Amino acid sequence: MSEPATTLFCLHFLGGSARTWARVERELAGALRVVPVDLPGFGDAADRPGYAVDAMADHVAERIRAAAPGAYHVAGHSMGAKVALALARRAEDGAADLAGLAGLILVSGSPPSPEPIPDDRRATMRAWIDADPETRAREARAFVRQNVGASLDPEAEEQAVADVLRAAPAAWRAWLDSGSCEDHCARVGVLRTPALILAGSKDADLGPDAQAALTAPHLAHHRLVTVAGVGHLLPLERPEALAERVLEHVRRPPGSAVAPPAVPPAYSALIDSDRVNSRLRGALRARAEPDDPAYDPKGIDPVELAILRAVFARVLPVPGLDLAARLDARLASGAGDGWRFVALPPDAQAYRAALRTLDAASRAAHGRPFVVLGGPEQDALLTLAQRGELAVPKTLGGRLDADRMRFWFEDARADGARLWLAHPAALARLGFSGIGAGGDSPEPIAAGLPGFVEVGLDAPESWEPAPEPTPEPTPAEAAR
């Protein structure tokens, strides 16, 4: 029997070990070559130092290099997901020993940002790891039971408790004190590697909302799947379901990108004609280029970019046009319209502060991040911003007061409209032919001087394209 062509490296959660993946490995036997890895301080590597995220990534890279896989995937569970994301960035940056990475499976993953664990829970988890054996055994069992949606079978629970107890206390403390708090947002950026994000519906800290708000913005090509009734320990709670999802992801063909807004042939011909000067032609052609789905923001961060995309999806949805990414590129360049409200900081700072304030308002009002709210709930918050009534105390994460949020939202709407109306597809829909007012040559062209001759009502020039008919609104647009 030949060896499976694809290798799956599996990284465990805090307190877990390579054994965490044993049942998943059995489910995948014959389909994938599964290589579970003990991270430093855990399992059979309990005596190995190196507890920072980069040090753990170094350890896993050694295992990948030793296994010499062809195409391979990395599955990271909780703590292991943060390590997997760091490895994926190295692979995309061209690390020779990580060549061949084909995909990620992130299970209840710790995000690139600091992990959202309440301080009191960190303190509780830290307190018992150095206690007497009886206390440690009792607390280890409580830790496992607190992290599942329903009871584990006795064998799986005993194994999980034993793994927690054999973890090096120094590694446990290091993750709680520093590893989980490391901020890799800027380093990870936005990855192109296809990813499957899995979250348990009963996972309190790293469930579907946290994954959508904190992990998904760093992945250009991802699917987020919620597994009902599961807590934080999916590989132990539902190994067969996890194996099924892994195989589906590994075998899934690449998704197709959304087509950019189409420029009608007649308007495209006008752009290419000698009535349009070459500098303007180049600018219009650049604006018509499709957006990069893995655009890595520079003016704001990936999480803020996801919030801004959600804002534009409500305010000015244009399928196939990433207004948020285009606006970020403008913010990063320092270019703008030459003015701003005196109450607001410089544009990039204003956007970062406003987007974080909007998200804080969402969490204060609904207990959920802005990006996961339904359309009506998002609209209600944006309406409050428009009216100058979105007040969020600084203690809850607010960075701008209600009045400054009103100024920002006015700017955001204007910026979005300006970016869309600069696109040749929008100009064609408006029937704007002013681009044909002059070419490069000072000599008259066949139809006379570049520009307009007919000045009467309903008297278009012979060279002007007819305006594009306005498309019928979609049901969602009609309901706004």
Short mmCIF file of C-alpha atoms in Angstrom, two decimals:
data_model
loop_
_atom_site.label_atom_id
_atom_site.label_comp_id
_atom_site.label_asym_id
_atom_site.label_seq_id
_atom_site.Cartn_x
_atom_site.Cartn_y
_atom_site.Cartn_z
CA MET A 1 0.00 0.00 0.00
CA SER A 2 1.50 3.32 -1.05
CA GLU A 3 2.10 6.19 1.38
CA PRO A 4 -0.56 8.96 1.20
CA ALA A 5 0.59 11.88 -0.92
CA THR A 6 -0.33 14.56 1.64
CA THR A 7 1.06 14.91 5.15
CA LEU A 8 -0.85 16.53 8.00
CA PHE A 9 1.20 17.93 10.90
CA CYS A 10 -0.96 18.31 14.02
CA LEU A 11 -0.24 20.74 16.87
CA HIS A 12 -2.07 20.47 20.19
CA PHE A 13 -3.71 22.76 22.73
CA LEU A 14 -2.34 24.06 26.05
CA GLY A 15 -2.00 20.97 28.26
CA GLY A 16 -2.43 18.58 25.36
CA SER A 17 0.11 16.46 23.52
CA ALA A 18 0.55 14.54 20.30
CA ARG A 19 -1.88 12.02 21.80
CA THR A 20 -4.66 14.62 21.52
CA TRP A 21 -4.79 13.77 17.81
CA ALA A 22 -4.67 9.96 18.16
CA ARG A 23 -8.34 9.37 17.39
CA VAL A 24 -8.30 11.80 14.49
CA GLU A 25 -5.23 9.99 13.18
CA ARG A 26 -7.08 6.67 13.26
CA GLU A 27 -10.00 8.21 11.37
CA LEU A 28 -7.65 9.51 8.67
CA ALA A 29 -5.60 6.32 8.31
CA GLY A 30 -4.84 5.59 4.67
CA ALA A 31 -6.09 8.99 3.48
CA LEU A 32 -3.45 11.26 4.98
CA ARG A 33 -0.06 10.76 6.53
CA VAL A 34 -0.65 12.21 9.99
CA VAL A 35 2.29 13.48 12.06
CA PRO A 36 1.22 14.70 15.54
CA VAL A 37 3.86 16.87 17.19
CA ASP A 38 4.56 17.39 20.91
CA LEU A 39 5.28 21.09 21.40
CA PRO A 40 8.13 22.08 23.79
CA GLY A 41 7.07 21.59 27.39
CA PHE A 42 4.32 19.08 26.64
CA GLY A 43 3.90 15.35 26.08
CA ASP A 44 7.16 13.57 25.26
CA ALA A 45 8.79 17.01 24.80
CA ALA A 46 8.03 18.09 28.37
CA ASP A 47 11.73 18.50 29.12
CA ARG A 48 12.44 20.55 25.98
CA PRO A 49 12.76 24.35 26.48
CA GLY A 50 11.53 27.04 24.11
CA TYR A 51 8.02 28.17 25.01
CA ALA A 52 7.65 31.36 22.96
CA VAL A 53 5.61 31.14 19.76
CA ASP A 54 8.66 31.51 17.51
CA ALA A 55 10.57 28.88 19.49
CA MET A 56 7.68 26.44 19.13
CA ALA A 57 7.54 27.24 15.41
CA ASP A 58 11.27 26.44 15.17
CA HIS A 59 10.60 23.07 16.83
CA VAL A 60 7.78 22.23 14.39
CA ALA A 61 9.87 23.37 11.42
CA GLU A 62 12.51 20.84 12.49
CA ARG A 63 9.89 18.09 12.42
CA ILE A 64 8.65 19.17 9.01
CA ARG A 65 12.18 19.25 7.66
CA ALA A 66 12.91 15.78 9.09
CA ALA A 67 9.72 14.33 7.59
CA ALA A 68 10.59 15.82 4.18
CA PRO A 69 6.98 15.99 3.00
CA GLY A 70 5.90 17.03 -0.46
CA ALA A 71 2.60 18.81 -0.15
CA TYR A 72 1.52 19.16 3.46
CA HIS A 73 -1.06 20.81 5.71
CA VAL A 74 -0.73 22.03 9.28
CA ALA A 75 -3.54 21.59 11.79
CA GLY A 76 -3.25 23.75 14.89
CA HIS A 77 -5.51 23.36 17.92
CA SER A 78 -5.84 26.37 20.25
CA MET A 79 -2.24 27.19 21.25
CA GLY A 80 -1.08 25.17 18.26
CA ALA A 81 -3.04 27.40 15.87
CA LYS A 82 -1.00 30.46 16.82
CA VAL A 83 2.14 28.44 16.05
CA ALA A 84 0.62 27.24 12.75
CA LEU A 85 -0.06 30.83 11.68
CA ALA A 86 3.54 31.81 12.44
CA LEU A 87 4.76 28.85 10.34
CA ALA A 88 2.47 29.81 7.46
CA ARG A 89 3.93 33.31 7.40
CA ARG A 90 7.45 31.86 7.24
CA ALA A 91 6.39 29.53 4.42
CA GLU A 92 4.82 32.34 2.42
CA ASP A 93 7.93 34.44 2.97
CA GLY A 94 9.95 31.74 1.23
CA ALA A 95 11.48 29.63 4.01
CA ALA A 96 13.02 26.74 2.06
CA ASP A 97 12.43 24.15 4.79
CA LEU A 98 8.70 24.95 4.80
CA ALA A 99 8.11 24.75 1.05
CA GLY A 100 5.02 22.76 0.11
CA LEU A 101 2.52 24.16 2.62
CA ALA A 102 -0.87 23.63 0.98
CA GLY A 103 -3.33 24.55 3.71
CA LEU A 104 -4.16 25.24 7.34
CA ILE A 105 -6.75 23.74 9.65
CA LEU A 106 -7.24 25.96 12.70
CA VAL A 107 -9.27 24.38 15.50
CA SER A 108 -10.53 26.70 18.25
CA GLY A 109 -7.42 28.66 17.42
CA SER A 110 -5.51 31.17 19.47
CA PRO A 111 -5.43 34.20 17.12
CA PRO A 112 -2.39 36.20 16.02
CA SER A 113 -3.43 38.90 18.51
CA PRO A 114 -3.27 38.40 22.28
CA GLU A 115 -5.67 35.63 23.26
CA PRO A 116 -8.95 36.89 24.82
CA ILE A 117 -8.70 35.06 28.16
CA PRO A 118 -10.09 36.99 31.15
CA ASP A 119 -7.40 37.94 33.64
CA ASP A 120 -9.11 36.16 36.51
CA ARG A 121 -9.15 32.92 34.57
CA ARG A 122 -5.46 33.29 33.73
CA ALA A 123 -4.75 33.77 37.43
CA THR A 124 -6.78 30.71 38.39
CA MET A 125 -5.07 28.51 35.81
CA ARG A 126 -1.66 29.76 36.88
CA ALA A 127 -2.32 29.23 40.58
CA TRP A 128 -2.75 25.46 40.73
CA ILE A 129 -0.07 24.26 38.32
CA ASP A 130 2.56 24.25 41.10
CA ALA A 131 0.22 22.98 43.83
CA ASP A 132 0.41 19.64 45.63
CA PRO A 133 -0.34 16.49 43.58
CA GLU A 134 -3.89 16.10 44.86
CA THR A 135 -4.82 19.69 44.03
CA ARG A 136 -3.17 19.48 40.63
CA ALA A 137 -5.05 16.28 39.77
CA ARG A 138 -8.37 17.78 40.84
CA GLU A 139 -7.81 21.06 38.98
CA ALA A 140 -6.51 19.32 35.83
CA ARG A 141 -9.73 17.31 35.63
CA ALA A 142 -11.79 20.44 36.23
CA PHE A 143 -9.83 22.22 33.47
CA VAL A 144 -10.63 19.47 30.96
CA ARG A 145 -14.30 19.35 31.93
CA GLN A 146 -14.66 23.12 31.72
CA ASN A 147 -13.44 23.06 28.12
CA VAL A 148 -15.88 20.54 26.62
CA GLY A 149 -19.44 20.97 25.45
CA ALA A 150 -20.50 17.57 26.83
CA SER A 151 -18.77 14.89 28.88
CA LEU A 152 -15.87 13.06 27.25
CA ASP A 153 -15.86 9.29 27.32
CA PRO A 154 -13.80 8.01 30.29
CA GLU A 155 -10.78 6.94 28.22
CA ALA A 156 -10.50 10.30 26.44
CA GLU A 157 -10.91 12.22 29.70
CA GLU A 158 -8.28 10.19 31.53
CA GLN A 159 -5.84 10.73 28.68
CA ALA A 160 -6.50 14.47 28.58
CA VAL A 161 -6.06 14.81 32.36
CA ALA A 162 -2.83 12.80 32.25
CA ASP A 163 -1.49 15.04 29.49
CA VAL A 164 -2.22 18.17 31.51
CA LEU A 165 -0.45 16.70 34.54
CA ARG A 166 2.70 15.75 32.65
CA ALA A 167 3.07 19.23 31.09
CA ALA A 168 6.06 21.16 32.40
CA PRO A 169 4.77 23.80 34.84
CA ALA A 170 7.21 26.31 33.33
CA ALA A 171 5.68 25.78 29.88
CA TRP A 172 2.16 26.14 31.28
CA ARG A 173 3.03 29.40 33.03
CA ALA A 174 4.94 30.69 30.01
CA TRP A 175 1.92 30.33 27.75
CA LEU A 176 -0.41 32.04 30.20
CA ASP A 177 2.04 34.84 31.03
CA SER A 178 3.58 35.54 27.63
CA GLY A 179 2.93 33.13 24.75
CA SER A 180 -0.82 33.66 24.59
CA CYS A 181 -0.24 37.42 25.00
CA GLU A 182 2.16 37.74 22.08
CA ASP A 183 0.89 40.01 19.32
CA HIS A 184 1.74 38.61 15.88
CA CYS A 185 -0.87 40.62 13.96
CA ALA A 186 1.60 42.75 12.02
CA ARG A 187 3.96 39.83 11.41
CA VAL A 188 1.31 37.39 10.19
CA GLY A 189 -0.47 40.05 8.15
CA VAL A 190 -2.81 38.47 5.61
CA LEU A 191 -2.00 34.93 4.46
CA ARG A 192 -2.83 33.45 1.05
CA THR A 193 -2.70 29.85 2.28
CA PRO A 194 -6.18 28.27 2.12
CA ALA A 195 -7.53 27.75 5.64
CA LEU A 196 -10.35 25.96 7.38
CA ILE A 197 -11.37 27.51 10.71
CA LEU A 198 -13.32 25.26 13.05
CA ALA A 199 -15.02 26.49 16.22
CA GLY A 200 -17.22 24.82 18.78
CA SER A 201 -20.56 26.49 19.43
CA LYS A 202 -20.00 26.14 23.20
CA ASP A 203 -16.43 27.47 23.26
CA ALA A 204 -16.61 30.47 25.57
CA ASP A 205 -13.41 32.33 24.64
CA LEU A 206 -12.35 31.09 21.20
CA GLY A 207 -15.69 30.23 19.64
CA PRO A 208 -17.14 31.35 16.28
CA ASP A 209 -17.32 35.06 17.15
CA ALA A 210 -13.70 35.24 18.26
CA GLN A 211 -12.56 33.33 15.17
CA ALA A 212 -14.51 35.61 12.83
CA ALA A 213 -13.26 38.77 14.51
CA LEU A 214 -9.65 37.90 15.34
CA THR A 215 -8.42 35.04 13.11
CA ALA A 216 -10.40 35.21 9.86
CA PRO A 217 -9.18 38.75 8.98
CA HIS A 218 -5.66 37.31 8.61
CA LEU A 219 -6.73 34.69 6.04
CA ALA A 220 -7.60 35.69 2.49
CA HIS A 221 -9.04 32.29 1.56
CA HIS A 222 -10.86 30.70 4.45
CA ARG A 223 -14.05 28.98 5.55
CA LEU A 224 -15.35 29.27 9.10
CA VAL A 225 -17.35 26.26 10.27
CA THR A 226 -19.16 26.07 13.60
CA VAL A 227 -19.52 22.61 15.12
CA ALA A 228 -22.70 22.48 17.20
CA GLY A 229 -22.58 21.26 20.78
CA VAL A 230 -18.78 21.22 20.97
CA GLY A 231 -16.59 23.16 23.38
CA HIS A 232 -12.88 23.87 23.04
CA LEU A 233 -11.57 20.30 22.62
CA LEU A 234 -12.92 19.23 19.23
CA PRO A 235 -10.16 16.62 18.54
CA LEU A 236 -11.23 14.81 21.73
CA GLU A 237 -14.97 15.55 21.63
CA ARG A 238 -15.75 14.78 17.97
CA PRO A 239 -12.68 13.23 16.29
CA GLU A 240 -14.74 11.67 13.49
CA ALA A 241 -16.35 15.01 12.60
CA LEU A 242 -12.97 16.74 12.67
CA ALA A 243 -11.43 14.09 10.41
CA GLU A 244 -14.31 14.47 7.96
CA ARG A 245 -13.85 18.23 7.82
CA VAL A 246 -10.08 17.89 7.39
CA LEU A 247 -10.45 15.53 4.42
CA GLU A 248 -13.05 17.78 2.84
CA HIS A 249 -10.71 20.76 3.17
CA VAL A 250 -7.65 18.94 1.84
CA ARG A 251 -9.59 17.69 -1.20
CA ARG A 252 -11.52 20.92 -1.82
CA PRO A 253 -10.66 22.63 -5.12
CA PRO A 254 -9.50 26.26 -4.94
CA GLY A 255 -12.32 28.77 -4.77
CA SER A 256 -12.93 31.24 -7.58
CA ALA A 257 -12.51 34.95 -7.01
CA VAL A 258 -15.41 37.38 -7.34
CA ALA A 259 -15.21 39.15 -10.70
CA PRO A 260 -14.42 42.88 -10.51
CA PRO A 261 -17.03 45.40 -11.74
CA ALA A 262 -17.20 45.12 -15.52
CA VAL A 263 -16.35 48.07 -17.74
CA PRO A 264 -18.72 47.98 -20.76
CA PRO A 265 -17.00 47.47 -24.14
CA ALA A 266 -18.11 50.86 -25.50
CA TYR A 267 -16.71 52.70 -22.49
CA SER A 268 -13.54 50.63 -22.61
CA ALA A 269 -13.14 51.65 -26.26
CA LEU A 270 -13.49 55.31 -25.27
CA ILE A 271 -10.76 54.88 -22.64
CA ASP A 272 -8.48 53.43 -25.32
CA SER A 273 -9.29 56.14 -27.87
CA ASP A 274 -7.09 59.12 -28.69
CA ARG A 275 -9.67 61.37 -27.02
CA VAL A 276 -8.31 60.30 -23.62
CA ASN A 277 -4.81 61.38 -22.64
CA SER A 278 -2.39 58.61 -21.75
CA ARG A 279 -1.97 59.62 -18.09
CA LEU A 280 -5.72 59.46 -17.45
CA ARG A 281 -5.97 56.23 -19.46
CA GLY A 282 -3.32 54.65 -17.24
CA ALA A 283 -5.14 55.76 -14.08
CA LEU A 284 -8.47 54.39 -15.29
CA ARG A 285 -6.94 51.07 -16.29
CA ALA A 286 -5.27 50.79 -12.88
CA ARG A 287 -8.59 51.45 -11.14
CA ALA A 288 -10.23 48.70 -13.19
CA GLU A 289 -7.70 46.06 -12.10
CA PRO A 290 -9.11 43.39 -9.78
CA ASP A 291 -8.34 43.77 -6.10
CA ASP A 292 -5.94 41.37 -4.42
CA PRO A 293 -7.95 39.10 -2.07
CA ALA A 294 -4.82 38.79 0.09
CA TYR A 295 -4.30 42.54 0.31
CA ASP A 296 -2.17 43.24 3.37
CA PRO A 297 -3.19 46.58 4.91
CA LYS A 298 -0.63 49.19 5.86
CA GLY A 299 -2.66 52.13 7.16
CA ILE A 300 -4.86 50.03 9.44
CA ASP A 301 -4.44 46.43 10.63
CA PRO A 302 -6.18 43.28 9.30
CA VAL A 303 -8.79 43.22 12.07
CA GLU A 304 -9.66 46.88 11.44
CA LEU A 305 -9.77 46.20 7.69
CA ALA A 306 -12.37 43.49 8.31
CA ILE A 307 -14.48 45.97 10.30
CA LEU A 308 -14.17 48.56 7.53
CA ARG A 309 -15.22 45.98 4.93
CA ALA A 310 -18.28 45.23 7.05
CA VAL A 311 -19.08 48.96 7.19
CA PHE A 312 -18.88 49.37 3.41
CA ALA A 313 -20.96 46.22 2.93
CA ARG A 314 -23.78 48.12 4.64
CA VAL A 315 -23.11 51.62 3.34
CA LEU A 316 -21.95 51.09 -0.25
CA PRO A 317 -21.85 47.44 -1.35
CA VAL A 318 -20.11 46.99 -4.71
CA PRO A 319 -19.61 43.29 -5.54
CA GLY A 320 -16.06 42.60 -6.66
CA LEU A 321 -14.68 45.95 -5.47
CA ASP A 322 -12.76 46.10 -2.19
CA LEU A 323 -13.36 49.72 -1.21
CA ALA A 324 -11.82 49.12 2.22
CA ALA A 325 -8.52 47.89 0.77
CA ARG A 326 -8.41 50.80 -1.69
CA LEU A 327 -9.05 53.24 1.10
CA ASP A 328 -6.32 51.67 3.22
CA ALA A 329 -3.85 52.05 0.34
CA ARG A 330 -4.75 55.74 0.21
CA LEU A 331 -4.33 56.08 3.97
CA ALA A 332 -0.95 54.36 3.86
CA SER A 333 0.26 56.60 1.03
CA GLY A 334 -0.60 59.76 2.93
CA ALA A 335 -2.60 61.03 -0.05
CA GLY A 336 -6.02 62.52 0.52
CA ASP A 337 -8.34 65.35 -0.38
CA GLY A 338 -6.27 67.93 1.49
CA TRP A 339 -8.48 68.57 4.49
CA ARG A 340 -9.98 66.94 7.57
CA PHE A 341 -12.27 67.83 10.44
CA VAL A 342 -10.23 69.69 13.03
CA ALA A 343 -11.77 67.51 15.75
CA LEU A 344 -10.27 64.36 14.21
CA PRO A 345 -6.65 63.18 14.22
CA PRO A 346 -4.86 62.50 10.90
CA ASP A 347 -6.84 60.19 8.62
CA ALA A 348 -5.14 56.85 9.37
CA GLN A 349 -5.31 57.47 13.13
CA ALA A 350 -8.94 58.55 12.85
CA TYR A 351 -9.91 55.40 10.97
CA ARG A 352 -8.13 53.11 13.43
CA ALA A 353 -9.71 54.84 16.42
CA ALA A 354 -13.18 54.95 14.87
CA LEU A 355 -13.21 51.31 13.77
CA ARG A 356 -12.11 50.14 17.22
CA THR A 357 -14.77 52.39 18.78
CA LEU A 358 -17.44 50.93 16.50
CA ASP A 359 -16.38 47.42 17.49
CA ALA A 360 -16.40 48.38 21.16
CA ALA A 361 -19.92 49.79 20.74
CA SER A 362 -21.00 46.49 19.22
CA ARG A 363 -19.55 44.50 22.11
CA ALA A 364 -21.11 46.86 24.65
CA ALA A 365 -24.56 46.70 23.05
CA HIS A 366 -24.65 43.09 21.87
CA GLY A 367 -21.75 41.30 23.53
CA ARG A 368 -20.41 40.45 20.05
CA PRO A 369 -17.90 41.96 17.60
CA PHE A 370 -19.25 44.21 14.83
CA VAL A 371 -18.25 41.88 11.99
CA VAL A 372 -20.53 39.04 13.17
CA LEU A 373 -23.68 41.11 13.75
CA GLY A 374 -26.61 40.85 11.39
CA GLY A 375 -27.26 43.64 8.91
CA PRO A 376 -30.03 45.36 10.93
CA GLU A 377 -27.86 45.45 14.07
CA GLN A 378 -24.92 46.86 12.11
CA ASP A 379 -27.18 49.45 10.49
CA ALA A 380 -28.50 50.53 13.90
CA LEU A 381 -24.98 51.18 15.21
CA LEU A 382 -23.99 53.06 12.04
CA THR A 383 -27.16 55.15 12.30
CA LEU A 384 -26.18 56.11 15.84
CA ALA A 385 -22.75 57.11 14.53
CA GLN A 386 -24.38 59.19 11.80
CA ARG A 387 -26.55 61.00 14.36
CA GLY A 388 -23.67 61.64 16.75
CA GLU A 389 -25.22 59.34 19.35
CA LEU A 390 -22.72 56.46 19.42
CA ALA A 391 -21.18 56.98 22.83
CA VAL A 392 -18.78 54.32 24.12
CA PRO A 393 -16.94 54.79 27.42
CA LYS A 394 -13.15 54.47 27.22
CA THR A 395 -13.38 51.72 29.82
CA LEU A 396 -15.24 49.63 27.23
CA GLY A 397 -12.78 50.37 24.43
CA GLY A 398 -14.14 53.62 23.03
CA ARG A 399 -11.48 55.84 21.47
CA LEU A 400 -13.61 58.57 19.88
CA ASP A 401 -16.58 60.33 21.44
CA ALA A 402 -19.99 60.49 19.77
CA ASP A 403 -19.34 63.82 18.01
CA ARG A 404 -16.05 62.67 16.51
CA MET A 405 -17.65 59.40 15.41
CA ARG A 406 -20.20 61.48 13.49
CA PHE A 407 -17.42 63.38 11.72
CA TRP A 408 -15.57 60.14 10.95
CA PHE A 409 -18.65 58.44 9.51
CA GLU A 410 -19.26 61.43 7.24
CA ASP A 411 -15.67 61.12 6.01
CA ALA A 412 -15.97 57.35 5.56
CA ARG A 413 -19.08 57.66 3.41
CA ALA A 414 -17.47 60.38 1.30
CA ASP A 415 -14.27 58.36 0.90
CA GLY A 416 -16.19 55.26 -0.18
CA ALA A 417 -18.31 57.18 -2.68
CA ARG A 418 -15.23 58.91 -4.11
CA LEU A 419 -13.43 55.60 -4.62
CA TRP A 420 -16.42 53.98 -6.32
CA LEU A 421 -17.15 56.96 -8.57
CA ALA A 422 -13.51 57.00 -9.69
CA HIS A 423 -13.89 53.47 -11.06
CA PRO A 424 -14.54 53.31 -14.82
CA ALA A 425 -17.48 50.94 -14.28
CA ALA A 426 -19.18 53.64 -12.18
CA LEU A 427 -18.32 56.34 -14.72
CA ALA A 428 -19.87 54.20 -17.45
CA ARG A 429 -23.02 53.65 -15.41
CA LEU A 430 -23.33 57.43 -14.95
CA GLY A 431 -22.70 58.02 -18.65
CA PHE A 432 -19.80 60.33 -17.79
CA SER A 433 -17.91 61.10 -20.98
CA GLY A 434 -15.80 63.97 -19.70
CA ILE A 435 -12.77 61.71 -19.89
CA GLY A 436 -12.87 62.24 -23.67
CA ALA A 437 -12.33 65.98 -23.47
CA GLY A 438 -8.73 65.88 -24.62
CA GLY A 439 -6.01 63.52 -25.82
CA ASP A 440 -2.23 63.76 -25.97
CA SER A 441 -1.86 65.26 -29.44
CA PRO A 442 -2.11 69.05 -29.98
CA GLU A 443 -3.25 68.37 -33.57
CA PRO A 444 -6.97 68.17 -34.42
CA ILE A 445 -8.35 64.64 -34.61
CA ALA A 446 -10.67 63.33 -37.31
CA ALA A 447 -13.87 64.57 -35.68
CA GLY A 448 -12.45 67.98 -34.79
CA LEU A 449 -10.77 69.19 -31.62
CA PRO A 450 -10.85 66.75 -28.70
CA GLY A 451 -13.85 67.74 -26.63
CA PHE A 452 -17.50 68.58 -27.07
CA VAL A 453 -19.25 70.29 -29.98
CA GLU A 454 -22.92 69.49 -29.41
CA VAL A 455 -24.28 71.59 -26.56
CA GLY A 456 -28.05 71.14 -26.89
CA LEU A 457 -30.25 69.05 -24.65
CA ASP A 458 -30.31 65.34 -25.50
CA ALA A 459 -27.70 65.91 -28.18
CA PRO A 460 -24.80 63.57 -27.39
CA GLU A 461 -21.62 63.56 -29.41
CA SER A 462 -21.30 60.75 -31.90
CA TRP A 463 -18.38 59.30 -29.96
CA GLU A 464 -20.08 59.28 -26.53
CA PRO A 465 -21.05 55.84 -25.20
CA ALA A 466 -24.68 55.54 -24.15
CA PRO A 467 -25.18 55.41 -20.37
CA GLU A 468 -25.42 51.92 -18.97
CA PRO A 469 -28.89 50.95 -17.73
CA THR A 470 -29.16 50.92 -13.95
CA PRO A 471 -29.29 47.30 -12.78
CA GLU A 472 -32.28 46.10 -10.81
CA PRO A 473 -31.54 46.05 -7.07
CA THR A 474 -31.03 42.72 -5.39
CA PRO A 475 -33.64 41.74 -2.76
CA ALA A 476 -31.13 42.68 -0.02
CA GLU A 477 -30.51 46.10 -1.58
CA ALA A 478 -34.22 46.70 -2.11
CA ALA A 479 -34.86 45.97 1.57
CA ARG A 480 -32.52 48.68 2.80
#
